[in-house]
Tab-separated table of C-alpha atoms in Angstrom:
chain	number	residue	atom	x	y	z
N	1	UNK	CA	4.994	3.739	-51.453
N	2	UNK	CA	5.732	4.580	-55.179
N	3	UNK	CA	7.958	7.932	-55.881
N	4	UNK	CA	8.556	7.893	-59.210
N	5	UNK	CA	10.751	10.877	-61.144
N	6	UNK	CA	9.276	10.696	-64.688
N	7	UNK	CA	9.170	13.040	-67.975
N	8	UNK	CA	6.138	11.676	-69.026
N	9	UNK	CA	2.630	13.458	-67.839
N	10	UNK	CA	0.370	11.792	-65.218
N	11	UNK	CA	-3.073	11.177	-64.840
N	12	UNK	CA	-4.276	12.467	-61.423
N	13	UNK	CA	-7.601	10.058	-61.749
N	14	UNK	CA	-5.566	6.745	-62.690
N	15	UNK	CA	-2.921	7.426	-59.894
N	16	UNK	CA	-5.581	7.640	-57.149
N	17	UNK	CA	-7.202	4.888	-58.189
N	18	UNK	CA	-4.246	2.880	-58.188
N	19	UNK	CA	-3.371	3.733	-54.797
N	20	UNK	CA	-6.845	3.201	-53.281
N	21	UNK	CA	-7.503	-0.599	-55.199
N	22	UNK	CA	-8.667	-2.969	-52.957
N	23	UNK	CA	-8.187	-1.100	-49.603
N	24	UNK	CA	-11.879	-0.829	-48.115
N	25	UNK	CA	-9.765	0.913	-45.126
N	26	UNK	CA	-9.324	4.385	-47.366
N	27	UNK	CA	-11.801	6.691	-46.145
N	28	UNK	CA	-10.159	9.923	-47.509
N	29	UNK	CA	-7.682	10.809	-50.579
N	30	UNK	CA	-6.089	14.139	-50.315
N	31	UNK	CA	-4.265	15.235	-53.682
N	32	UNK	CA	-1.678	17.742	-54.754
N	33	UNK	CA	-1.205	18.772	-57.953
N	34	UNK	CA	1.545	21.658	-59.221
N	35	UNK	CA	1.456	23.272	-62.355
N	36	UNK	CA	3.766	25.373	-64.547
N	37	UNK	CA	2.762	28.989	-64.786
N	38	UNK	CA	3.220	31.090	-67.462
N	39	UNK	CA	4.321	33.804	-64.950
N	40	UNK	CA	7.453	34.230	-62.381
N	41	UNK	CA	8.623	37.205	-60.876
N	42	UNK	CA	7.240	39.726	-63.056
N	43	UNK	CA	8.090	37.972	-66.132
N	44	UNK	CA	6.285	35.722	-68.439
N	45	UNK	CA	7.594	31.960	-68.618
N	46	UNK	CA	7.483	30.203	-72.118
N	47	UNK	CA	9.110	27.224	-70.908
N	48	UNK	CA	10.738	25.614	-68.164
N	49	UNK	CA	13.862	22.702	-67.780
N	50	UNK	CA	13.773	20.804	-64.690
N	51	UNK	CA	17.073	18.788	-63.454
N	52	UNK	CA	17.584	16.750	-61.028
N	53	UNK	CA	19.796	14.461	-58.792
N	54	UNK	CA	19.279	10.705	-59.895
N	55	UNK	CA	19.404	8.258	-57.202
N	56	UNK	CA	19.540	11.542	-54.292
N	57	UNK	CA	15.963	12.539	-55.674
N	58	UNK	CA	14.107	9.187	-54.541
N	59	UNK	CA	15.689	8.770	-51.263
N	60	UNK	CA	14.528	12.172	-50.519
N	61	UNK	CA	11.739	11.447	-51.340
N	62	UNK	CA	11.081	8.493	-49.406
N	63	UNK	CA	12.275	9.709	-46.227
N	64	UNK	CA	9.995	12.250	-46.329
N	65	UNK	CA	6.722	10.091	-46.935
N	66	UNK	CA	8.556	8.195	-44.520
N	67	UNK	CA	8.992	10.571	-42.030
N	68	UNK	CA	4.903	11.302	-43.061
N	69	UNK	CA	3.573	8.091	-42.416
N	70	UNK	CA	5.272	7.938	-38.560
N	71	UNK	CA	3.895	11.793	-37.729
N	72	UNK	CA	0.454	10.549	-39.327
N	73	UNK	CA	-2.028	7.819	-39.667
N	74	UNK	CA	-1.912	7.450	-43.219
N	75	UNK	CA	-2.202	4.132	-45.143
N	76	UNK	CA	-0.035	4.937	-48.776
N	77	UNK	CA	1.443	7.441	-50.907
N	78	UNK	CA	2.172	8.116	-54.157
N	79	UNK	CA	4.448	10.770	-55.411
N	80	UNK	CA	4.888	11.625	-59.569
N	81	UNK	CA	7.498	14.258	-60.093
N	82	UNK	CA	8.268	15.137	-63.502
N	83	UNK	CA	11.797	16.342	-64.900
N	84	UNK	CA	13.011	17.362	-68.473
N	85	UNK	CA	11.736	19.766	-70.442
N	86	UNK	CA	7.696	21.235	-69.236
N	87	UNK	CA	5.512	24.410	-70.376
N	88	UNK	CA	2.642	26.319	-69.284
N	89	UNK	CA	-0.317	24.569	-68.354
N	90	UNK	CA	1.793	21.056	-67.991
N	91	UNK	CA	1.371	18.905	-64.591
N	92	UNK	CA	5.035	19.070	-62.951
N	93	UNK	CA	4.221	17.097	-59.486
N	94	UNK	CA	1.449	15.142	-57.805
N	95	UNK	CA	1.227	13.981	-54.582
N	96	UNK	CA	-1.482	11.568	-53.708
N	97	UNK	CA	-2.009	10.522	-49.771
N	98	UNK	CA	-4.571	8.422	-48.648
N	99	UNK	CA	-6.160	6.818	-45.345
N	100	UNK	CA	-8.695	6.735	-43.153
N	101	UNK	CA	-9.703	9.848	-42.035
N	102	UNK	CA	-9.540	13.501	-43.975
N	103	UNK	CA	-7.641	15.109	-41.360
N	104	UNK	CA	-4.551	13.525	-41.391
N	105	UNK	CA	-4.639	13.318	-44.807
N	106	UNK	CA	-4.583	16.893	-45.659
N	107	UNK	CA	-1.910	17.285	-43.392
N	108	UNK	CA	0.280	14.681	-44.221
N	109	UNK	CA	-0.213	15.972	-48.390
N	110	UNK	CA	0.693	19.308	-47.034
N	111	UNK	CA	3.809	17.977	-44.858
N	112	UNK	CA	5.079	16.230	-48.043
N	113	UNK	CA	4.843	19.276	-50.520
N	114	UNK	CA	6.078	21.436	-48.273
N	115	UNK	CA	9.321	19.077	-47.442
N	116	UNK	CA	10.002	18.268	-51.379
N	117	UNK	CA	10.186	21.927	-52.520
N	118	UNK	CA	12.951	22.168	-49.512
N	119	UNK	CA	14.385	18.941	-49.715
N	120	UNK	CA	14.291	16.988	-52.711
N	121	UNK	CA	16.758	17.948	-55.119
N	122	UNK	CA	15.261	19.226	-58.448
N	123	UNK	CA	16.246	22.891	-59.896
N	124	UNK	CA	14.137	24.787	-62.101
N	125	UNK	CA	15.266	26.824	-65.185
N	126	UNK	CA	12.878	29.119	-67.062
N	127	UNK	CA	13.034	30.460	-70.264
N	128	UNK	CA	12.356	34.593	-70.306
N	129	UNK	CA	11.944	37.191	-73.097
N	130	UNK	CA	15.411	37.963	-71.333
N	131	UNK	CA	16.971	34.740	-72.085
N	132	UNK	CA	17.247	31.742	-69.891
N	133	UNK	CA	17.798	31.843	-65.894
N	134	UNK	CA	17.738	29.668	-62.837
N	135	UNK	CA	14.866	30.211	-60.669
N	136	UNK	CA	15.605	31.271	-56.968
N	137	UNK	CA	14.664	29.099	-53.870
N	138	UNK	CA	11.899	30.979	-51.755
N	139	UNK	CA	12.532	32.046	-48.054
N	140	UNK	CA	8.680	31.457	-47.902
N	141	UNK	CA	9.580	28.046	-48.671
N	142	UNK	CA	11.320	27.495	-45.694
N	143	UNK	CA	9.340	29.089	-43.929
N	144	UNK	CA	6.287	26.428	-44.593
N	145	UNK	CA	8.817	23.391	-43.662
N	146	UNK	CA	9.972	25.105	-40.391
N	147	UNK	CA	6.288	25.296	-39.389
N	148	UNK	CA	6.147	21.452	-38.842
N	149	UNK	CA	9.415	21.195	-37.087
N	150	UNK	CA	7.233	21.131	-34.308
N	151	UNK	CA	4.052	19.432	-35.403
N	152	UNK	CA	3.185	15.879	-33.540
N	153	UNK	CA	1.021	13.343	-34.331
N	154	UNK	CA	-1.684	14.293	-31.496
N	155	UNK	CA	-1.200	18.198	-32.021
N	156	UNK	CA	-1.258	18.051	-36.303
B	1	UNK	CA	47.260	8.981	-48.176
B	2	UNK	CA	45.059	11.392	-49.889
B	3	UNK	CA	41.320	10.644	-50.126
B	4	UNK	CA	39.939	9.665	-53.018
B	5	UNK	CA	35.908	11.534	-54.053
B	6	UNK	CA	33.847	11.769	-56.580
B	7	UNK	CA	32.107	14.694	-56.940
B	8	UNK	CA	28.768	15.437	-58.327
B	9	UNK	CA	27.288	19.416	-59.286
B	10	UNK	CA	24.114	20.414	-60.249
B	11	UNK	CA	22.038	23.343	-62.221
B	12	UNK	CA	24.036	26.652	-61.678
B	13	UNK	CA	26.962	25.380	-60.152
B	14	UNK	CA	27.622	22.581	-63.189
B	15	UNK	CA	27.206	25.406	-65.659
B	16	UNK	CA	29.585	27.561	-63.466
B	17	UNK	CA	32.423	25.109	-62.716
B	18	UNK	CA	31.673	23.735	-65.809
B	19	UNK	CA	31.639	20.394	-65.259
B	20	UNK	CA	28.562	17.733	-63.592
B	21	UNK	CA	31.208	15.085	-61.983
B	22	UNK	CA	35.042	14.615	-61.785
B	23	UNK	CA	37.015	12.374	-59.461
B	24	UNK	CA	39.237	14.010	-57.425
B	25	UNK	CA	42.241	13.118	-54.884
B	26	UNK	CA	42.420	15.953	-51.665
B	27	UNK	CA	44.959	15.903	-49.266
B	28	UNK	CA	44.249	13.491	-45.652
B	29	UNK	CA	43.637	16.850	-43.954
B	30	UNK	CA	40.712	17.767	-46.079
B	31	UNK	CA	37.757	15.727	-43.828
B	32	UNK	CA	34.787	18.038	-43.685
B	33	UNK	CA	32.095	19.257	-46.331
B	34	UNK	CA	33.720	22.989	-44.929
B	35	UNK	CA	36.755	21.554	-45.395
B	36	UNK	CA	36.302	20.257	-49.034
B	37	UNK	CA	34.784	23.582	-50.143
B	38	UNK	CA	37.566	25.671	-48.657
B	39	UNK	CA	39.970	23.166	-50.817
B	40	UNK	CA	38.150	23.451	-54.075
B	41	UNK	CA	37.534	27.396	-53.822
B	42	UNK	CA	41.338	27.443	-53.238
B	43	UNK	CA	41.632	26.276	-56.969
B	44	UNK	CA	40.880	30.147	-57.873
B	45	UNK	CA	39.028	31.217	-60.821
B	46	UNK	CA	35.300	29.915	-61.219
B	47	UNK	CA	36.222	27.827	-58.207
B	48	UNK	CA	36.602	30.093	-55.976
B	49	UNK	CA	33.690	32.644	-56.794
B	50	UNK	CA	31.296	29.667	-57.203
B	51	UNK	CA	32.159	28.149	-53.702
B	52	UNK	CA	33.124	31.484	-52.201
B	53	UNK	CA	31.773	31.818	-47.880
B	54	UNK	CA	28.651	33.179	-47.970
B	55	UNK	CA	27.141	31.479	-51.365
B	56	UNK	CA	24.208	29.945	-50.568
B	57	UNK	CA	25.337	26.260	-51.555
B	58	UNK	CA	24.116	23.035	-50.265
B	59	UNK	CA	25.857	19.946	-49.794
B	60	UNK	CA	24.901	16.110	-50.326
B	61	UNK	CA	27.423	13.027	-48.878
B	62	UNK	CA	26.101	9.910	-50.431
B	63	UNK	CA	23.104	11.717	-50.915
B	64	UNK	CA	22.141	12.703	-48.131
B	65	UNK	CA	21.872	16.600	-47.004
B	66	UNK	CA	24.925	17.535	-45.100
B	67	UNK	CA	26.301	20.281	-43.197
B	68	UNK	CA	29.635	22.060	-42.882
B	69	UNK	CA	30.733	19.950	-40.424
B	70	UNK	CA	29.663	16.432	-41.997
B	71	UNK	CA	32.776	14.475	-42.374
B	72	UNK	CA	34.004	13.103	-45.649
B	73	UNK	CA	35.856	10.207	-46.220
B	74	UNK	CA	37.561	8.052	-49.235
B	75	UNK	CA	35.275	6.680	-51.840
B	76	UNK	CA	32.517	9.441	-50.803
B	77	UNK	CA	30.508	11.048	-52.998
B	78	UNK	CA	29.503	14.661	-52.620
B	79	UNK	CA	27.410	16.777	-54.273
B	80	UNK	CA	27.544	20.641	-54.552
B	81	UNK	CA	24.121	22.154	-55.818
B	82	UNK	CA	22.182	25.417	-55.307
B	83	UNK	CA	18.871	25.527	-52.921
B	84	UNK	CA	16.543	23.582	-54.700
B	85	UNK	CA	13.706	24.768	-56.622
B	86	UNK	CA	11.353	21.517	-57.655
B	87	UNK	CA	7.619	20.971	-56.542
């Protein structure tokens, strides 16, 4: 279960391959990737700073792919989440699931994004032609983490 | 007796209190993340507008998410952050 908080870039194709070595049980990979946009609110984004919580972040983490893997039958899971300094264009998270069927799959990749953006503790700050600021958490956010609140393994 | 912390803020609230860590000594009564808040905003200034009721703030104990009621005890750390913003 590797959750690794990087500044480095990833490479989607080398961390799904990694995950699915050897494992003739993997029938389906579902991916995530997120990506800086150049655009936030109405204003254009030259460049973004990500901080985070050192120690806080990976726990998070893990509990959630933790609490993913007993909602789901999923056999491993990689999360790459990338901090420091990023840019338009650059990769900023991936989240690789895979196991043996699509459908949990999907939904587990889903569960885990949609946990992390609620739960993990990074903070974004974006540079605008108005100066620096600290982007705002989303009540559409929260929204798409309550939604599983209820979600079971037989009703996913 | 007072209780010994150390706490931890992040993004806005570090550049607001200006500071990312201290250790700090709060009186035995002080037991609660509400209660820890309340003593901290009490130190006035960019202390108390930062922390004020109502500020969307969230907590971590050991880090771990907490709530207002989450008790806090000596050698704890806890973390004061806005809502998080990653993915």
């Amino acid at each position: 279960m590797p959750v690794r908080i990087q500044t480095e870039d990833f490479d989607v194709s080398a961390e799904i391959a990694a995950l699915r070595r050897g494992n003739p049980k993997i029938g389906a990979v579902a991916s995530f990737v997120g990506v800086v946009r150049d655009v936030n609110d109405g204003d254009s984004v030259a460049a973004l700073k990500l901080e985070h919580y050192p120690g806080m972040t990976e726990k998070a983490i893990e509990a959630i792919v933790a609490e993913a893997k007993a909602r789901w039958d999923i056999a491993d899971v990689t999360v790459v989440h990338r901090v420091g300094e990023l840019k338009p264009l650059d990769q900023i998270v991936l989240v690789v699931v895979a196991g043996g069927h699509r459908g949990d799959a999907f939904a587990a990749c889903e569960f885990i994004m949609d946990y992390l953006k609620t739960r993990a503790p990074f903070w974004k700050k974006e540079q605008t032609p108005q100066g620096a600021r600290w982007v705002e958490a989303r009540s559409s956010d929260d929204e798409a983490a309550e939604r599983w609140a209820g979600a079971k393994k037989d009703v996913a | 007796m007072s209780t010994t912390l150390k706490l931890r803020f992040f993004a806005r609230l570090r550049e607001d209190l200006g500071t990312g860590a201290e250790e700090v000594a709060v009186p035995p009564g002080v037991a609660t993340v509400a209660g820890l808040r309340a003593h901290l905003a009490a130190r006035g200034g960019a202390w108390a507008t930062t922390l004020a009721q109502g500020k969307a703030i969230r907590v971590a104990v050991n880090q771990e998410l907490a709530e207002a009621a989450t008790p806090i005890r000596a050698g704890d750390e806890v973390a004061f952050f806005p809502p998080v913003t990653g993915g």
